GROMACS .gro file of C-alpha atoms in nm:
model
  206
    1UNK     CA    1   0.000   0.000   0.000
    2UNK     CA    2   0.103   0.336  -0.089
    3UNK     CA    3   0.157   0.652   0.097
    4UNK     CA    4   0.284   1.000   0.110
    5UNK     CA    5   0.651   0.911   0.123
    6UNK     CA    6   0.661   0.734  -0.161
    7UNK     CA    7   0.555   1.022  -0.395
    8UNK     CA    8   0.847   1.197  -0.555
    9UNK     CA    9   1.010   1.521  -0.526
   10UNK     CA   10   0.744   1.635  -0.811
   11UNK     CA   11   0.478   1.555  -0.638
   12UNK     CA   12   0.560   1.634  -0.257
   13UNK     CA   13   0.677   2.026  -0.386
   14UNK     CA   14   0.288   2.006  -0.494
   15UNK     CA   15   0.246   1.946  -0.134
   16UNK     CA   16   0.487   2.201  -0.040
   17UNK     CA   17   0.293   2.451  -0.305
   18UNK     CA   18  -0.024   2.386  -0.088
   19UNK     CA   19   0.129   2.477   0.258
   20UNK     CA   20   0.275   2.786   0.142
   21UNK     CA   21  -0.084   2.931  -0.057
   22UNK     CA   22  -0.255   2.801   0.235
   23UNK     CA   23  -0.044   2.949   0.507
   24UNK     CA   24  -0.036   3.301   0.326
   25UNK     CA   25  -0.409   3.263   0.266
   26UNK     CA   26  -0.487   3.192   0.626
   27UNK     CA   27  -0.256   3.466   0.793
   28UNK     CA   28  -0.381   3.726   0.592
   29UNK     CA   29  -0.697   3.623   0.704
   30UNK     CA   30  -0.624   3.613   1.036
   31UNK     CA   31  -0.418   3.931   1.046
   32UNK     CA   32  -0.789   4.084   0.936
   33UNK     CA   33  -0.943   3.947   1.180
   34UNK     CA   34  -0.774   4.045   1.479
   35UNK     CA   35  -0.636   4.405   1.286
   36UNK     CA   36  -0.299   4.317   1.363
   37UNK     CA   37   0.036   4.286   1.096
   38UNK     CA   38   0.160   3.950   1.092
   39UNK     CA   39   0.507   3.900   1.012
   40UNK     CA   40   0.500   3.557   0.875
   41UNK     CA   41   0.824   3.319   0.814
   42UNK     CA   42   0.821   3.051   0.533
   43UNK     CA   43   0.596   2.786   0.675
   44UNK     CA   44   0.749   2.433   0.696
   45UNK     CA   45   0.588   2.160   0.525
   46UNK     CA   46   0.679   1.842   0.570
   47UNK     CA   47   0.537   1.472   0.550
   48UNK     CA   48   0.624   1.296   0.896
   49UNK     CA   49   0.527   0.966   1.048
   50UNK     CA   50   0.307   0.945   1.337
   51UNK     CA   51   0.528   0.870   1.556
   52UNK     CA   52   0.729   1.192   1.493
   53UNK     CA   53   0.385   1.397   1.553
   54UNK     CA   54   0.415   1.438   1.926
   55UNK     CA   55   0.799   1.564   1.949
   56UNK     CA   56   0.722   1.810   1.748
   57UNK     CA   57   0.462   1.962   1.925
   58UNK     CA   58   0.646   1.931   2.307
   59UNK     CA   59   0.553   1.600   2.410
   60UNK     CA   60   0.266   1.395   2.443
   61UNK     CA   61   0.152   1.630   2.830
   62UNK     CA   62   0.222   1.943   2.634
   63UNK     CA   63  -0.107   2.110   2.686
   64UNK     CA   64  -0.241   2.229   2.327
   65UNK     CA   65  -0.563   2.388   2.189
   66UNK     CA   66  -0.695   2.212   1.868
   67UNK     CA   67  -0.994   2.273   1.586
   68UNK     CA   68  -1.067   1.994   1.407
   69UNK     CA   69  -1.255   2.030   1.104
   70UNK     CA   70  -1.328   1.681   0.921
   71UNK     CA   71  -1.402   1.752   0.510
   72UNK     CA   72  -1.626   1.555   0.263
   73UNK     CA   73  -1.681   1.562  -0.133
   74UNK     CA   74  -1.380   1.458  -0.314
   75UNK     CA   75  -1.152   1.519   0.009
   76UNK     CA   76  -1.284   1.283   0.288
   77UNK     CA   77  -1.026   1.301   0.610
   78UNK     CA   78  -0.955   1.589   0.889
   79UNK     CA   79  -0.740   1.840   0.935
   80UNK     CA   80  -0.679   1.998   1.254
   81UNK     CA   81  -0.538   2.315   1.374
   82UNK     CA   82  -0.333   2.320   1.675
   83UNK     CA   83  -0.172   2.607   1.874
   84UNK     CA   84  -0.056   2.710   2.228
   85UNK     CA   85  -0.241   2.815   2.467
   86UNK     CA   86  -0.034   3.139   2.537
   87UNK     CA   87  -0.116   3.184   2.126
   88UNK     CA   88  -0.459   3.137   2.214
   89UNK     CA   89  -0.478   3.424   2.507
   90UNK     CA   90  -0.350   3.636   2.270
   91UNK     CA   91  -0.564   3.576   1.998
   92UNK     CA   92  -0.881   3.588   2.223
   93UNK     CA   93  -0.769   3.900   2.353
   94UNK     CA   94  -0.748   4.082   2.064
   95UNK     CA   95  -1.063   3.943   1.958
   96UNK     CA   96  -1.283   3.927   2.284
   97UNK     CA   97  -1.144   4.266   2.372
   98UNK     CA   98  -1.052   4.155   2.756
   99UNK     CA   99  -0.853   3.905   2.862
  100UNK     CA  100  -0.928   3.545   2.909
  101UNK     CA  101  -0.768   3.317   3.168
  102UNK     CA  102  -0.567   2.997   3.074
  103UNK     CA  103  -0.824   2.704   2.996
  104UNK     CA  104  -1.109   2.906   3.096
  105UNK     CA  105  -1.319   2.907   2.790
  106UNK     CA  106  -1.631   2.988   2.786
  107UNK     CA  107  -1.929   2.931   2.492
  108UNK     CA  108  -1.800   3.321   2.395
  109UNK     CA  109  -1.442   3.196   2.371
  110UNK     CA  110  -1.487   2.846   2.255
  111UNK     CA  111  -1.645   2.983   1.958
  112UNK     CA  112  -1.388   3.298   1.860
  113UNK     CA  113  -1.147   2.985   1.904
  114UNK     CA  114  -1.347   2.746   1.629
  115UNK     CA  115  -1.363   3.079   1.430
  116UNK     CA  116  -1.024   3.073   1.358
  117UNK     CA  117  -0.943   2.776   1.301
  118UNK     CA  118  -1.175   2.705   1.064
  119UNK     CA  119  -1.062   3.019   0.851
  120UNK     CA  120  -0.706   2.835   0.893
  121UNK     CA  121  -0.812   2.485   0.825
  122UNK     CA  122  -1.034   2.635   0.512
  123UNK     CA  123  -0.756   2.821   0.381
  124UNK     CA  124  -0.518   2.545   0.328
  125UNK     CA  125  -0.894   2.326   0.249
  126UNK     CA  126  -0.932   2.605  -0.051
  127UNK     CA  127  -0.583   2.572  -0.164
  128UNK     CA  128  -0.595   2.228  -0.199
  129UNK     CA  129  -0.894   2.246  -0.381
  130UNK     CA  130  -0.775   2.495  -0.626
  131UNK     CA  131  -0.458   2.313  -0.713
  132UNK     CA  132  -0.610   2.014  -0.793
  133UNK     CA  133  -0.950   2.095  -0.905
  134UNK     CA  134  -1.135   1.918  -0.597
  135UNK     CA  135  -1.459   1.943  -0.444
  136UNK     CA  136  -1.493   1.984  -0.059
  137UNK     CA  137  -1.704   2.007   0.171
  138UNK     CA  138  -1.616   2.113   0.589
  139UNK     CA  139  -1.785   2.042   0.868
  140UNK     CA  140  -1.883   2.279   1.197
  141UNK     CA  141  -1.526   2.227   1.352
  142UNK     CA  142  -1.439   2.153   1.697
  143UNK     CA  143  -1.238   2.283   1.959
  144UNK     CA  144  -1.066   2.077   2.255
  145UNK     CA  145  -0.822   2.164   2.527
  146UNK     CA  146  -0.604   1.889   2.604
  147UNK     CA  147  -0.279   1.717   2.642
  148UNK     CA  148  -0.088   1.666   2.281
  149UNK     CA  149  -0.170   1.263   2.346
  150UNK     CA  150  -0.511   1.296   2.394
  151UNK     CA  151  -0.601   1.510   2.108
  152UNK     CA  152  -0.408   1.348   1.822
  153UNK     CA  153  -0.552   0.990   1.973
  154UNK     CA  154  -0.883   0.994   1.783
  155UNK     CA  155  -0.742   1.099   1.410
  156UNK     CA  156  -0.469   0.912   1.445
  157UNK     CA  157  -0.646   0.590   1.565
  158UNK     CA  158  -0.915   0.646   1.320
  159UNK     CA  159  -0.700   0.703   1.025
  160UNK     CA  160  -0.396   0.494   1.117
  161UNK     CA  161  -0.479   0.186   0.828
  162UNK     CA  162  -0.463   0.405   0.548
  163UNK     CA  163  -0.119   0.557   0.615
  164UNK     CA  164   0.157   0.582   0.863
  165UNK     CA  165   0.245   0.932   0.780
  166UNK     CA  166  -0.005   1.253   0.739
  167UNK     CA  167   0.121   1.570   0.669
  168UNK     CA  168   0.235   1.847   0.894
  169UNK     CA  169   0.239   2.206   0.822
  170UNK     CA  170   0.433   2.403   1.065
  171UNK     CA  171   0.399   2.808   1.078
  172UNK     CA  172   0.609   3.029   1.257
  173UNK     CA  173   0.495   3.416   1.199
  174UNK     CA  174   0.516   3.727   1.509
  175UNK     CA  175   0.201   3.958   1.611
  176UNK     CA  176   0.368   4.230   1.785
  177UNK     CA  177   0.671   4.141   1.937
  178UNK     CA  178   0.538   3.776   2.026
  179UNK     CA  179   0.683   3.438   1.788
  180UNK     CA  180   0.376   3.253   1.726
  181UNK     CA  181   0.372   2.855   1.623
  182UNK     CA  182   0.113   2.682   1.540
  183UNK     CA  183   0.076   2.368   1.358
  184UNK     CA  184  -0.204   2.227   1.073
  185UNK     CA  185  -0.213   1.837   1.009
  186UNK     CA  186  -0.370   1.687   0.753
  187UNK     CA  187  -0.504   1.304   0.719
  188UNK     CA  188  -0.710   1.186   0.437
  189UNK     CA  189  -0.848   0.906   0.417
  190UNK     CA  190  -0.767   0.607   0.188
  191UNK     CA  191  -1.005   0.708  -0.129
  192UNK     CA  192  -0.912   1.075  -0.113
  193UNK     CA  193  -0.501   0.960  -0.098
  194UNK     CA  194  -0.577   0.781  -0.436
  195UNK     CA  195  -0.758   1.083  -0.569
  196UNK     CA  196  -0.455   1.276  -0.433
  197UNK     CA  197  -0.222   1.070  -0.609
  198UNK     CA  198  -0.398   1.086  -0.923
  199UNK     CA  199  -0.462   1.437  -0.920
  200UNK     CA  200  -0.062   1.482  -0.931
  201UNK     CA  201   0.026   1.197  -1.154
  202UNK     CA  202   0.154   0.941  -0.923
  203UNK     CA  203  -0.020   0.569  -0.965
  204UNK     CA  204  -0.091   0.468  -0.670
  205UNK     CA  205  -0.046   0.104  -0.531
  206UNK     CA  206   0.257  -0.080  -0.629
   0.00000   0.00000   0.00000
């Protein structure tokens, strides 16, 4: 069975292609939304086993603050939007107008929190439907508080037959004086990894 590193170096700068017109989309977007410049560094886009997932976001008790979106049409799979939760004080903040203590969130704050990361998940969901001509449909998305562990258990678990890698966009961008990470992964499903492959000229299957 075939997965994402066995495309070539065509087909994975397609890949590449999508994390950078996605990452501009969404902080330009974002930088609207809470009216402040974003200095933004080339995002890094990279395809990474599951195993490597965790490290790279502090460890499975790192305490992170995720939107999950899961997409439908030609694109069936999730992507999910993870960030600090220092990130997240300051983007409430800005947006709520007051601030908001660590891990408190309330309906009001849950939801400015699923507003932006749907506009992040659906900017990198728009560029991969432009660059390959694809249909797709999102969901209401959905926002947890948890420990890294916990919230990559469900996708991973769910989507762990079709591949053992998924791939992880990693931003790094300042609002103010504050460096910002945050981190978008995306994991199709097996049907939409075919269509994936097809739609950039890679058979897939061996």
């Amino acid at each position: 069975m075939k997965d994402y590193m066995e495309l070539d170096s065509a087909a994975q700068d397609m890949l590449k292609e999508l994390g950078n017109i996605g990452t501009g989309n969404a902080i330009t977007a974002l930088s609207a939304m809470l009216g402040k410049e974003i200095v933004m560094e080339c995002p890094e886009v990279r395809v990474v086993g599951f195993n490597e997932v965790p490290d790279t976001l502090g460890g499975m008790e790192a305490i992170r603050v995720g939107v999950l979106v899961q997409t439908g049409g030609d694109i069936s799979g999730i992507f999910m939007f993870l960030i600090s939760e220092s990130f997240t004080q300051v983007m409430l903040e800005q947006l709520l107008g007051f601030p908001v203590e660590a891990g408190a969130y309330d309906e009001l704050a849950s939801s400015a929190i699923a507003e932006v990361g749907n506009i992040m998940c659906c900017s990198y969901i728009n560029a991969l439907s432009s660059l390959l001509g694809f249909k797709v449909e999102v969901s209401v998305p959905e926002v947890s508080r948890d420990m890294v562990g916990s919230l990559l258990s469900v996708p991973i678990i769910y989507f762990a037959d079709h591949s053992d890698n998924l791939l992880l966009i990693e931003d790094r961008y300042f609002i103010d004086d504050q460096s910002i990470v945050s981190h978008v992964l995306f994991l199709p499903n097996l049907e939409s990894l075919k269509r994936i492959f097809s739609a950039v000229g890679e058979p897939y299957g061996r």
